[in-house]
XYZ file of C-alpha atoms in Angstrom:
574
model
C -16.863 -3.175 32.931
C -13.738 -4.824 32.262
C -11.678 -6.071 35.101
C -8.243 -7.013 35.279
C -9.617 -10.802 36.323
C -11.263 -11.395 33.455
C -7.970 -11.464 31.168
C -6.121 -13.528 34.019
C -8.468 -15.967 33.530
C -8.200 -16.085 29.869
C -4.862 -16.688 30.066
C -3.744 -13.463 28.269
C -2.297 -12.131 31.610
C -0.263 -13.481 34.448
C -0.682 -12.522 37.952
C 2.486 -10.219 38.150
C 1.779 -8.759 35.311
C -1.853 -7.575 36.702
C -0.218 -6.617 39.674
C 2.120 -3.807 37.972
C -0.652 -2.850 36.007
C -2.997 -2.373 39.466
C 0.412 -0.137 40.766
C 0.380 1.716 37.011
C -3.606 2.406 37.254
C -2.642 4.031 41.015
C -0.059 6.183 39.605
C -2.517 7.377 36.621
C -5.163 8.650 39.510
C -7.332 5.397 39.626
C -9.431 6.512 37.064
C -8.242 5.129 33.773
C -9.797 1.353 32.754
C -7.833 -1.330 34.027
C -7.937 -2.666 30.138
C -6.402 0.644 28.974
C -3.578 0.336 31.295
C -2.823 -3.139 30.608
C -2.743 -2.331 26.184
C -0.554 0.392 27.363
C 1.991 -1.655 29.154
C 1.765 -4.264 26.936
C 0.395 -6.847 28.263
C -2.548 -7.318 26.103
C -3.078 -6.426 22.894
C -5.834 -3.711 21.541
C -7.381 -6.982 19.630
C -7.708 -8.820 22.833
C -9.510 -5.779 24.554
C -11.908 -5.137 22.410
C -12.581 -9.227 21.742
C -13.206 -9.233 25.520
C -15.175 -5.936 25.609
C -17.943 -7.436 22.515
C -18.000 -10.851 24.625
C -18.975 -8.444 27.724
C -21.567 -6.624 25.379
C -22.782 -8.979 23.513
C -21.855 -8.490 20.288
C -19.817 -10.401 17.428
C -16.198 -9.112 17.295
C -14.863 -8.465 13.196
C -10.924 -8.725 12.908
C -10.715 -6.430 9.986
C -7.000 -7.424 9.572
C -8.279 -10.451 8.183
C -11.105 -10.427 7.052
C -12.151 -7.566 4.069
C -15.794 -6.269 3.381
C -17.899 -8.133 0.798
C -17.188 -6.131 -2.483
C -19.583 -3.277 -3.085
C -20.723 -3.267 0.474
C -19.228 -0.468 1.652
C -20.516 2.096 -0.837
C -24.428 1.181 0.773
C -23.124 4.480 3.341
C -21.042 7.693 2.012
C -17.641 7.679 2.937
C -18.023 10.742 5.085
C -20.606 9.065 6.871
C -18.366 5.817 7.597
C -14.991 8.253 8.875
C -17.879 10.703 11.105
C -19.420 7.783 12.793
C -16.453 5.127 12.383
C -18.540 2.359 10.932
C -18.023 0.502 7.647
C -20.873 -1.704 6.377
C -18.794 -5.349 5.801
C -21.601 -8.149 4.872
C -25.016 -7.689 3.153
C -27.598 -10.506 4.479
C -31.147 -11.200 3.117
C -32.522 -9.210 6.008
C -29.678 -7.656 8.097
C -26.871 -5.550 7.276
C -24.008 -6.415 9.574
C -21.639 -3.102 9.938
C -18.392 -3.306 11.858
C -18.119 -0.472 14.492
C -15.495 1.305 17.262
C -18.514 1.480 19.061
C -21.957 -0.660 18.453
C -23.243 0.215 21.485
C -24.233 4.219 19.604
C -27.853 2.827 18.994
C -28.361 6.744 17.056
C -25.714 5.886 14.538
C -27.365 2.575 14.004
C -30.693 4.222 13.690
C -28.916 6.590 10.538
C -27.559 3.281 9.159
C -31.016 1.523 9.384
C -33.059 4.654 7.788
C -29.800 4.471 5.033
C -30.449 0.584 4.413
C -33.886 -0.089 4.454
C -33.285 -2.828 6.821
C -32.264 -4.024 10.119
C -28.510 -3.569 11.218
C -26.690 -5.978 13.102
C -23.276 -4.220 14.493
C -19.955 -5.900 15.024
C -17.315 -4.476 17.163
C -13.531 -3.935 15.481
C -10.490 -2.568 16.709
C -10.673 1.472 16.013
C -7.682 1.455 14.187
C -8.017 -1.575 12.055
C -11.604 0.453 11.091
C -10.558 3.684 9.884
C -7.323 1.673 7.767
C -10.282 -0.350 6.145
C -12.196 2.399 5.737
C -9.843 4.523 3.972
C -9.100 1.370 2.186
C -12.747 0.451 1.039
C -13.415 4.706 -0.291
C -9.682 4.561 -2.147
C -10.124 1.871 -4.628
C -7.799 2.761 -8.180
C -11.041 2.787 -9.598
C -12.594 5.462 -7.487
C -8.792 6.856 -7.552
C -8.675 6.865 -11.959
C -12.349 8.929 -11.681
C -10.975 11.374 -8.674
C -7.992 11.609 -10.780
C -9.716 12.627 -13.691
C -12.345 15.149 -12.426
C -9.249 17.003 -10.597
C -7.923 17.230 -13.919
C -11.089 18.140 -15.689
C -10.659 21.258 -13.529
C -7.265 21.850 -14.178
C -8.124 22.040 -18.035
C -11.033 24.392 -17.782
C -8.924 26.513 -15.112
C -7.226 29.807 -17.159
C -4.546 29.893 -14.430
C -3.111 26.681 -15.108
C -3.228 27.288 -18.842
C 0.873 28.038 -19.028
C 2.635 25.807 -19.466
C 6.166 28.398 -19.746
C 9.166 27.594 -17.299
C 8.788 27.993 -13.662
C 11.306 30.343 -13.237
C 9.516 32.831 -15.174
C 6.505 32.563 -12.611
C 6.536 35.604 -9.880
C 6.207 34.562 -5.974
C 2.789 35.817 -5.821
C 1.887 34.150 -9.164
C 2.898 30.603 -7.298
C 1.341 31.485 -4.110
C -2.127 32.547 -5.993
C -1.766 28.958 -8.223
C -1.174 26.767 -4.897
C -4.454 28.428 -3.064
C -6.871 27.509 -6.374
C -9.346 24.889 -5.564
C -8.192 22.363 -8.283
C -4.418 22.299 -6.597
C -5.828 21.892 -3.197
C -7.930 18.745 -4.739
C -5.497 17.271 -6.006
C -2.804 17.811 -3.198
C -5.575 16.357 -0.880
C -6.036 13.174 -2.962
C -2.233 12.940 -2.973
C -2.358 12.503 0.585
C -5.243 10.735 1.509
C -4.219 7.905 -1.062
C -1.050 7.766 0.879
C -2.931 7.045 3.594
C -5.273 4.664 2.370
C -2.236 2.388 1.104
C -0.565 2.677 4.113
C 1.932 4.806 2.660
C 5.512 5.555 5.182
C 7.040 8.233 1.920
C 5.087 10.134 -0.726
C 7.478 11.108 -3.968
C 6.278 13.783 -6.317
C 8.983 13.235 -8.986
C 9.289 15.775 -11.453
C 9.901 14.482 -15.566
C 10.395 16.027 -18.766
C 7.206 15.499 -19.797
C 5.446 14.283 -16.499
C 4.981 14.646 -12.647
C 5.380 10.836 -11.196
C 3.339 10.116 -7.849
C 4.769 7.119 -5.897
C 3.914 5.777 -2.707
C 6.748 3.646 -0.754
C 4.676 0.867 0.960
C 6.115 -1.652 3.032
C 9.656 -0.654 2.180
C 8.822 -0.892 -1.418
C 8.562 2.326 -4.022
C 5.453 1.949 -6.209
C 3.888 4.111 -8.750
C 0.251 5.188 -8.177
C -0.499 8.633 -10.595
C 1.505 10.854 -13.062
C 0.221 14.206 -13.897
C 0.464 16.690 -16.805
C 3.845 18.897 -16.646
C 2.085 21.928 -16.165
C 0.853 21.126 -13.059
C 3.862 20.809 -11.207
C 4.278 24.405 -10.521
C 1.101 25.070 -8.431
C 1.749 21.962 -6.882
C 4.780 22.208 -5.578
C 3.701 25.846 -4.249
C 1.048 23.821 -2.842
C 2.905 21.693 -0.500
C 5.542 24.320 0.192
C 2.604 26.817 1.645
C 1.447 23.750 3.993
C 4.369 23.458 5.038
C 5.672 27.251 5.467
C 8.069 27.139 3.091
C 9.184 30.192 0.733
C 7.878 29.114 -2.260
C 9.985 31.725 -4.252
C 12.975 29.396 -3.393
C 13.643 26.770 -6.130
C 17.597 26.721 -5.903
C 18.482 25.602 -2.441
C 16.727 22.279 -0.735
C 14.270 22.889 1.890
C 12.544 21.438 4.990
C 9.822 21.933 7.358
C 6.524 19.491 8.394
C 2.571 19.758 7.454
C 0.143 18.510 10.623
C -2.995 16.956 9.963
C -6.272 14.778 10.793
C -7.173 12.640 8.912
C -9.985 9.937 8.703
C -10.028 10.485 12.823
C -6.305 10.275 13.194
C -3.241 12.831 13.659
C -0.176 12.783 11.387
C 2.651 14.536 10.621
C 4.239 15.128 7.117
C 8.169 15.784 6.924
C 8.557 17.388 3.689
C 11.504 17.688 1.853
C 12.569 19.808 -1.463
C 15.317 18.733 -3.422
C 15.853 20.920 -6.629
C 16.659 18.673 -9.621
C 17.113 18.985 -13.274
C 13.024 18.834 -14.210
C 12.319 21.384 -11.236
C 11.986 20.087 -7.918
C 11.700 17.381 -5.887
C 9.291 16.630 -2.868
C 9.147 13.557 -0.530
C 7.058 13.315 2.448
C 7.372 11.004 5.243
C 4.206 10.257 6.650
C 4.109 10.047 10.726
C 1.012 8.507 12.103
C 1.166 9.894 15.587
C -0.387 6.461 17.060
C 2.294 4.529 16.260
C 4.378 6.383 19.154
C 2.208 4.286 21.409
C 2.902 0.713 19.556
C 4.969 -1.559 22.357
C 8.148 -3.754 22.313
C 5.555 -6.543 22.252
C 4.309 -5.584 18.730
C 7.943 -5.238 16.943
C 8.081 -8.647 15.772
C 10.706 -9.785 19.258
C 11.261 -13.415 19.774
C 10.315 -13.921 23.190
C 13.720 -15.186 24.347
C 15.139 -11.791 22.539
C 12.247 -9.168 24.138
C 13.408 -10.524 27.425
C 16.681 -9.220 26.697
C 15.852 -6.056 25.859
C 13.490 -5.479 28.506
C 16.250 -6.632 30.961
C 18.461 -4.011 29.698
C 15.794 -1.355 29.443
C 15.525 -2.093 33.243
C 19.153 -0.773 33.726
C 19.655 2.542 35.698
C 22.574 3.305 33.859
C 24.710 2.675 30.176
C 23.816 2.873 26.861
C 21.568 0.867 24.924
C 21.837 1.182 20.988
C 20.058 0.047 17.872
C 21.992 0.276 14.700
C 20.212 -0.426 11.246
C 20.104 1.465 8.089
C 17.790 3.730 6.636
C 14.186 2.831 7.397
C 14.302 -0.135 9.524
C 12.378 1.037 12.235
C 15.144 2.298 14.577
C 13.088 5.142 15.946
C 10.140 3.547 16.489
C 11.869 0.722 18.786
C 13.532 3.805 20.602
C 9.756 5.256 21.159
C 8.673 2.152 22.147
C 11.286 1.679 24.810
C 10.976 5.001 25.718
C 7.380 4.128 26.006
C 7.688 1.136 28.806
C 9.966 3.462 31.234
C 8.258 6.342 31.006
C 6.120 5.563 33.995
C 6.000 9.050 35.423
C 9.149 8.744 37.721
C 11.724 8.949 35.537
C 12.811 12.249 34.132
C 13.454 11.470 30.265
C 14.888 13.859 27.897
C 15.299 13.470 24.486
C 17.319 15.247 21.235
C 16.756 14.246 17.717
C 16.880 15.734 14.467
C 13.884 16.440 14.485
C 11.171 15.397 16.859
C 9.474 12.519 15.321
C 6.668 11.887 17.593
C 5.435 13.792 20.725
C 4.903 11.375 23.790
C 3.449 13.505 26.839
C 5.906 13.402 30.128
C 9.079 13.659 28.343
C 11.034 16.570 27.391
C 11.730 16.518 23.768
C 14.507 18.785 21.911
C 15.369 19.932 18.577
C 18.907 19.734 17.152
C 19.356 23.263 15.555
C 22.630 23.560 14.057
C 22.409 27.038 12.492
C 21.150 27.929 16.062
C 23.888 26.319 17.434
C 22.005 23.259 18.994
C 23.843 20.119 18.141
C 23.624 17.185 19.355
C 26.797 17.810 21.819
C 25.267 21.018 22.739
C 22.426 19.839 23.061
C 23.227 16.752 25.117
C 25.800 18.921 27.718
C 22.737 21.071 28.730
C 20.560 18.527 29.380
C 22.799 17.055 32.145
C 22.432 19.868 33.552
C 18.422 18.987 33.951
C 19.136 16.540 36.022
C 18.051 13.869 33.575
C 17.368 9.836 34.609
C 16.870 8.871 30.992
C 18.429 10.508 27.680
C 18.190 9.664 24.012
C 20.042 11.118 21.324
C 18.753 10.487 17.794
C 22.214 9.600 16.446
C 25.828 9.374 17.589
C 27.080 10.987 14.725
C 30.764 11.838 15.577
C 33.239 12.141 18.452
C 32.014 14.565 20.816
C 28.431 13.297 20.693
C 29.490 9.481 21.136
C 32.167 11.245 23.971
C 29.880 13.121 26.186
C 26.892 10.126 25.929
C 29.257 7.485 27.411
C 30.350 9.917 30.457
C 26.747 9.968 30.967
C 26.223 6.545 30.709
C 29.139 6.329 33.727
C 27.508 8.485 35.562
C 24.436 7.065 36.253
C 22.364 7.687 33.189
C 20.485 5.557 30.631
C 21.125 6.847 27.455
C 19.384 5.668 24.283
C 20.355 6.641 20.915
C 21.407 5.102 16.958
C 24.215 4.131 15.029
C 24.235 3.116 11.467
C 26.289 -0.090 11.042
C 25.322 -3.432 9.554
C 25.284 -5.473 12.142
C 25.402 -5.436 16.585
C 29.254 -6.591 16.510
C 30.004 -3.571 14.237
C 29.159 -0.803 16.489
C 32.086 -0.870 18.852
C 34.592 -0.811 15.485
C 32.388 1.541 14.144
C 32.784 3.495 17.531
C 36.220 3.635 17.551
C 36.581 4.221 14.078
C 34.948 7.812 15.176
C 37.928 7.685 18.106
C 36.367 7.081 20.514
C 38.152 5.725 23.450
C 37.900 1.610 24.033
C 37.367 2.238 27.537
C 34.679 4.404 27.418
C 32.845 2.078 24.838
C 33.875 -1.209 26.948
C 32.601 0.338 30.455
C 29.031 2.195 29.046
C 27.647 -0.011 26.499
C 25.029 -2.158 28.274
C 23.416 -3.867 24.619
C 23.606 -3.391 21.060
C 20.535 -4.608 18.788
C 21.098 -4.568 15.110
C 17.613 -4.666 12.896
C 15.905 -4.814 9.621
C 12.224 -4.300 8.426
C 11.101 -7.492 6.483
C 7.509 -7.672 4.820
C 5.264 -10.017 6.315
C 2.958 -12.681 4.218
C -0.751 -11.452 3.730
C -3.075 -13.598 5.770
C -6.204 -12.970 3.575
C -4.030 -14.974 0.138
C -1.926 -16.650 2.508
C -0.932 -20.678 1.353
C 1.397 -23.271 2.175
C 4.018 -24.673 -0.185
C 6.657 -27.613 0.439
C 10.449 -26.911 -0.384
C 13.113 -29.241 0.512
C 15.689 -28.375 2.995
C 18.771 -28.692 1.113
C 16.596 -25.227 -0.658
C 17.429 -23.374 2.230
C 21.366 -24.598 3.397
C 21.933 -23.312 -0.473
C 21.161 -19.926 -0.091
C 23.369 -20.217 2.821
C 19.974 -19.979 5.724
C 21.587 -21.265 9.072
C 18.439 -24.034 9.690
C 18.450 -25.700 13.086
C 19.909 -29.280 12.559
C 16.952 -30.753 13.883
C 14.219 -28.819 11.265
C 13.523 -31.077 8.728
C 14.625 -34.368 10.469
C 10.866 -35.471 11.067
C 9.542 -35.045 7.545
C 11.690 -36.596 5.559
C 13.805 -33.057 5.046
C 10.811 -31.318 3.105
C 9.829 -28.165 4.874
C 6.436 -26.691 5.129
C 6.407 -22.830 4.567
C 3.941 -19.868 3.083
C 3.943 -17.381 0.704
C 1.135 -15.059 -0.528
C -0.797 -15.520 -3.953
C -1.403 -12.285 -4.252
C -5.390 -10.260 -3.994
C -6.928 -7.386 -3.767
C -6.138 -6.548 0.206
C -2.240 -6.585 -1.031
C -2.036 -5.167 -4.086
C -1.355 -8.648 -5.257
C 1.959 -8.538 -3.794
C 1.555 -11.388 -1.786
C 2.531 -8.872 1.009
C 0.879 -7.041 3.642
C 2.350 -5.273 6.783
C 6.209 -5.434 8.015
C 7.630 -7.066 11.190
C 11.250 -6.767 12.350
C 14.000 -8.953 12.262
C 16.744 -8.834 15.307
C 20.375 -9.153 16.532
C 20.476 -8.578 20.123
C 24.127 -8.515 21.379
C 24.413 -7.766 25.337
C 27.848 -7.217 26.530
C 29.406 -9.466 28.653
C 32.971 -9.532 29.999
C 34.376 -11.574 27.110
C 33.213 -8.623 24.425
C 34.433 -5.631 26.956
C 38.009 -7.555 26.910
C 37.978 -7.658 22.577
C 36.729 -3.802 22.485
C 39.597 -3.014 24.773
C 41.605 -4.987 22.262
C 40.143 -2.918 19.330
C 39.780 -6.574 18.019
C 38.072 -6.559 14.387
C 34.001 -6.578 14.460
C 34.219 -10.650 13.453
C 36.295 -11.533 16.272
C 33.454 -9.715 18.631
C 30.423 -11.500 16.404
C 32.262 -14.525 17.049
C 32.301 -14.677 21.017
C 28.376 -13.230 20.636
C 27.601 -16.317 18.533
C 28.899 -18.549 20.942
C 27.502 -16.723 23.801
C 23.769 -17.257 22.369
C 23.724 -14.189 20.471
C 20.772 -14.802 17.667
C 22.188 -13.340 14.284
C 20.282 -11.160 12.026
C 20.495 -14.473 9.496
C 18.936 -16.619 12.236
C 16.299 -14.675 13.088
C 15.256 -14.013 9.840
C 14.724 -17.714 9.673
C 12.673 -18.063 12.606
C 9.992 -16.376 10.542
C 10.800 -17.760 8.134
C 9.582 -21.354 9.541
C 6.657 -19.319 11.712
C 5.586 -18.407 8.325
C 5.587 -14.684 9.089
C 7.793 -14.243 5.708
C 9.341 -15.740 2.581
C 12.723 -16.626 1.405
C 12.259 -14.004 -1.229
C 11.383 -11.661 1.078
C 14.714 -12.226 3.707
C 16.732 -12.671 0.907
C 15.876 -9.196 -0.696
C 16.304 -7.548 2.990
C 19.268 -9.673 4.797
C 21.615 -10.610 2.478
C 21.158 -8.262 -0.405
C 21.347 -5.640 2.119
């Protein structure tokens, strides 16, 4: 069994931190793994764990983030077998078969794989979620894709129910309904999905053409095209998603939204679908919700540690508002979750309103907006001060009232979370009062402001070095340290991916964030009171220690997290 002790003396831990976590495991009943508790508060990582845990057992540990099953390997088991019994065959020896497992202690499963070899299996343990991702990566190849593809098709063509190919509009409700229960569309709607999946997909676009339907997957921040299917398929598929999703499918006109729940490969997402009619028919996009990244901590967003210690200092506040601006897509919600996350430790009463629910986290009271309903954010937000709430979040200050009643919260001894979109920290005080807002109110509650982006991060498996000199860097107008470059001559060692297999050959794998942390201090208050211009409040931050978005971009830029290309593309073209 793991013990606390063991990490302390690794050095992952210190002895404060084992302490909380010996007060957390008291509050949970005593009963849950010292180990689990510390992952949870983030104190360790899931990779350190389960390190630890094969060291205790005996067995090798496989970081499948880094390193990818020989070629070929994987197809010694079914793909069914490998998602059942979470095990994925990774290097074939002369007389062993080593297989990477969640748990390679389940000597039945390594019986199967043995009697499915023909040899002698040697398991490795691997983080559970790093397994199923290479799983679903190792059964989703675009070769395997091209031949599911093309048998889904093959029963399209010898289907007589998808043989029109006349205007949707002449096609009755029950017709559509009928079309999007067949087993080809089902097939097809499946491999839709569980390709998202496998690619590590956050949107799925079903684009409809002239001639064409157009598949694309956004991954990483980035839109790219996987399948495009005959025209005539687009009715029954669009039928297909609106059923799993309980939408009328008889509606083409108006735009439509709802959300499909599912399991897959071992794991629980959610699917917020979208219909937007357009000239070709309509529309879908789907963002895909894995439901474990509501448990992800403030430790895994990519911080710098000087900047996490900032936050977490003004997560520890009883009362004022905390808000993360951003456009778009660059994580904003998932930093709220996460923060939500570290003070949820059962004595708080949190309440939340968002538009929608994202992600269910158990102890918290979560809340639809509802506007037809009459549940607005305002609405919303004045009952739940009536629950007697320690801890609100609103999903968006999107006008006056909102912004209004959240701040006489804050002054009242609340700690209210919520979003703005701006484009950087000192804009959301102009941006504020640009909504009129009153100064005062904005001055007195605001505790922090953090500003962020999403930037892709450099595949480790094709990652290489590269030289550039510095003067590379001033001109693109990077604010370098003066003292980076001084020691070699001004040449600067960085990375950048080559491009293989594991990435697409995009030289990119993964995102990490990228952070402007501006806490209020006396000297801001005074400008907001001043309604001074957002530069004039930057300007003060700056010289207060504030790290810009520009600087911290840099940072990993020189920790070789992420290219020039890469900030460039995000930062300043954005």
């Amino acid at each position: 069994m793991l013990t606390g002790e063991v990490f302390l003396q690794d050095g992952l831990i210190t002895e404060e931190q084992l302490r909380l976590a010996k007060e957390k495991q008291l509050e949970l009943g005593g009963n849950e793994p010292i180990a689990n508790v510390l992952v949870s508060m983030g104190f360790i990582s899931e990779k350190d764990r389960v390190r630890r845990l094969g060291i205790l057992w005996g067995v090798e540990f496989i970081d499948l983030a880094e390193s990818q099953p020989d070629p070929g390997v994987p197809l010694l088991i079914s793909s069914t077998f490998a998602r059942k019994f979470k095990c994925l065959p990774v290097r074939d020896g002369d007389e062993k078969l080593y297989v990477a497992m969640a748990n390679p202690l389940d000597i039945f499963v390594i019986d199967e794989l043995r009697m499915l070899a023909g040899k002698e299996i040697e398991p490795l343990i691997a983080v559970e979620d790093e397994l199923m991702s290479a799983i679903n990566g190792s059964y989703t190849k675009d070769g395997a894709l091209t031949d599911q593809l093309k048998g889904v098709m093959d029963d399209f063509n010898s289907d007589v129910l998808f043989s029109s190919t006349g205007d949707d509009d002449d096609v009755s409700a029950d017709e559509l309904r009928e079309m999007g229960e067949d087993a080809p569309v089902i097939r097809l709607a499946n491999l839709i999905i569980n390709q998202a999946i496998s690619e590590g997909a956050s949107d799925i676009h079903i684009e409809p053409g002239k001639e064409k339907v157009k598949v694309r997957y956004r991954v990483d921040g980035v839109l790219r095209d996987s399948m495009a299917v005959p025209k005539k398929v687009q009715a029954p598929l669009t039928s297909r998603f609106k059923i799993m999703s309980n939408m009328d499918i008889a509606e083409k006109r108006v735009p439509q939204d709802n959300r499909i729940g599912a399991v897959i490969g071992g794991r629980e997402y959610d699917f917020r679908v979208s219909t937007l009619p357009t000239v070709y028919g309509e529309k879908i996009v789907m963002r895909v919700l894995d439901r474990a990244n509501v448990n992800i901590g403030l430790t895994k967003l990519g911080f710098l540690p000087d900047t996490l210690q900032q936050l977490e200092d003004a997560c520890s506040r009883s009362y004022g508002i905390i808000l993360v601006t951003g456009p778009t897509g660059s994580g904003k919600s998932t930093t709220l979750y996460s923060i939500l996350n570290k003070i949820n430790n059962g004595e708080n009463n949190i309440i939340t309103i968002e538009d929608p629910v994202e992600y269910e986290i158990d102890g918290i009271s979560q809340c639809n907006v509802n506007v037809r309903a009459g549940m607005t954010f305002a609405m919303g937000l004045r009952a739940m001060l009536r629950q007697d709430p320690d801890v609100i979040m609103v999903g968006e200050m999107r006008d006056k009232e909102t912004a209004t009643i959240a701040m006489e919260a804050a002054l009242t001894g609340h700690l209210v979370l919520s979003t703005l979109h701006t484009n950087d920290a000192a804009g959301a005080a102009t941006r504020l009062i640009d909504m009129e807002v009153e100064p005062f109110l904005i001055a007195s509650s605001i505790v922090a402001v953090q500003a962020q982006r999403l930037v892709r991060t450099i595949c480790q498996k094709c990652k290489e070095p590269f030289v550039v000199p510095r003067e590379a860097l001033l001109r693109y107008g990077f604010p370098l340290p003066d003292e980076v470059g001084v020691e070699t001559d001004g040449k600067l060692n960085l990375f950048k991916g080559a491009g293989c297999e594991r990435c697409s050959s995009t030289g990119y794998k993964g995102r990490t964030g990228v952070h402007e942390l501006m806490v209020f201090s006396d000297e801001i208050r005074d400008e907001v009171l001043k309604k001074s211009p957002s530069h004039a409040i930057r300007q003060i931050a700056v010289s207060q220690g504030m790290r810009t978005l520009q600087s911290d971009a840099v940072q990993k830029i020189l920790l070789g997290q992420t290219t020039i290309d890469e900030v460039l593309r995000v930062i300043y073209a954005g």
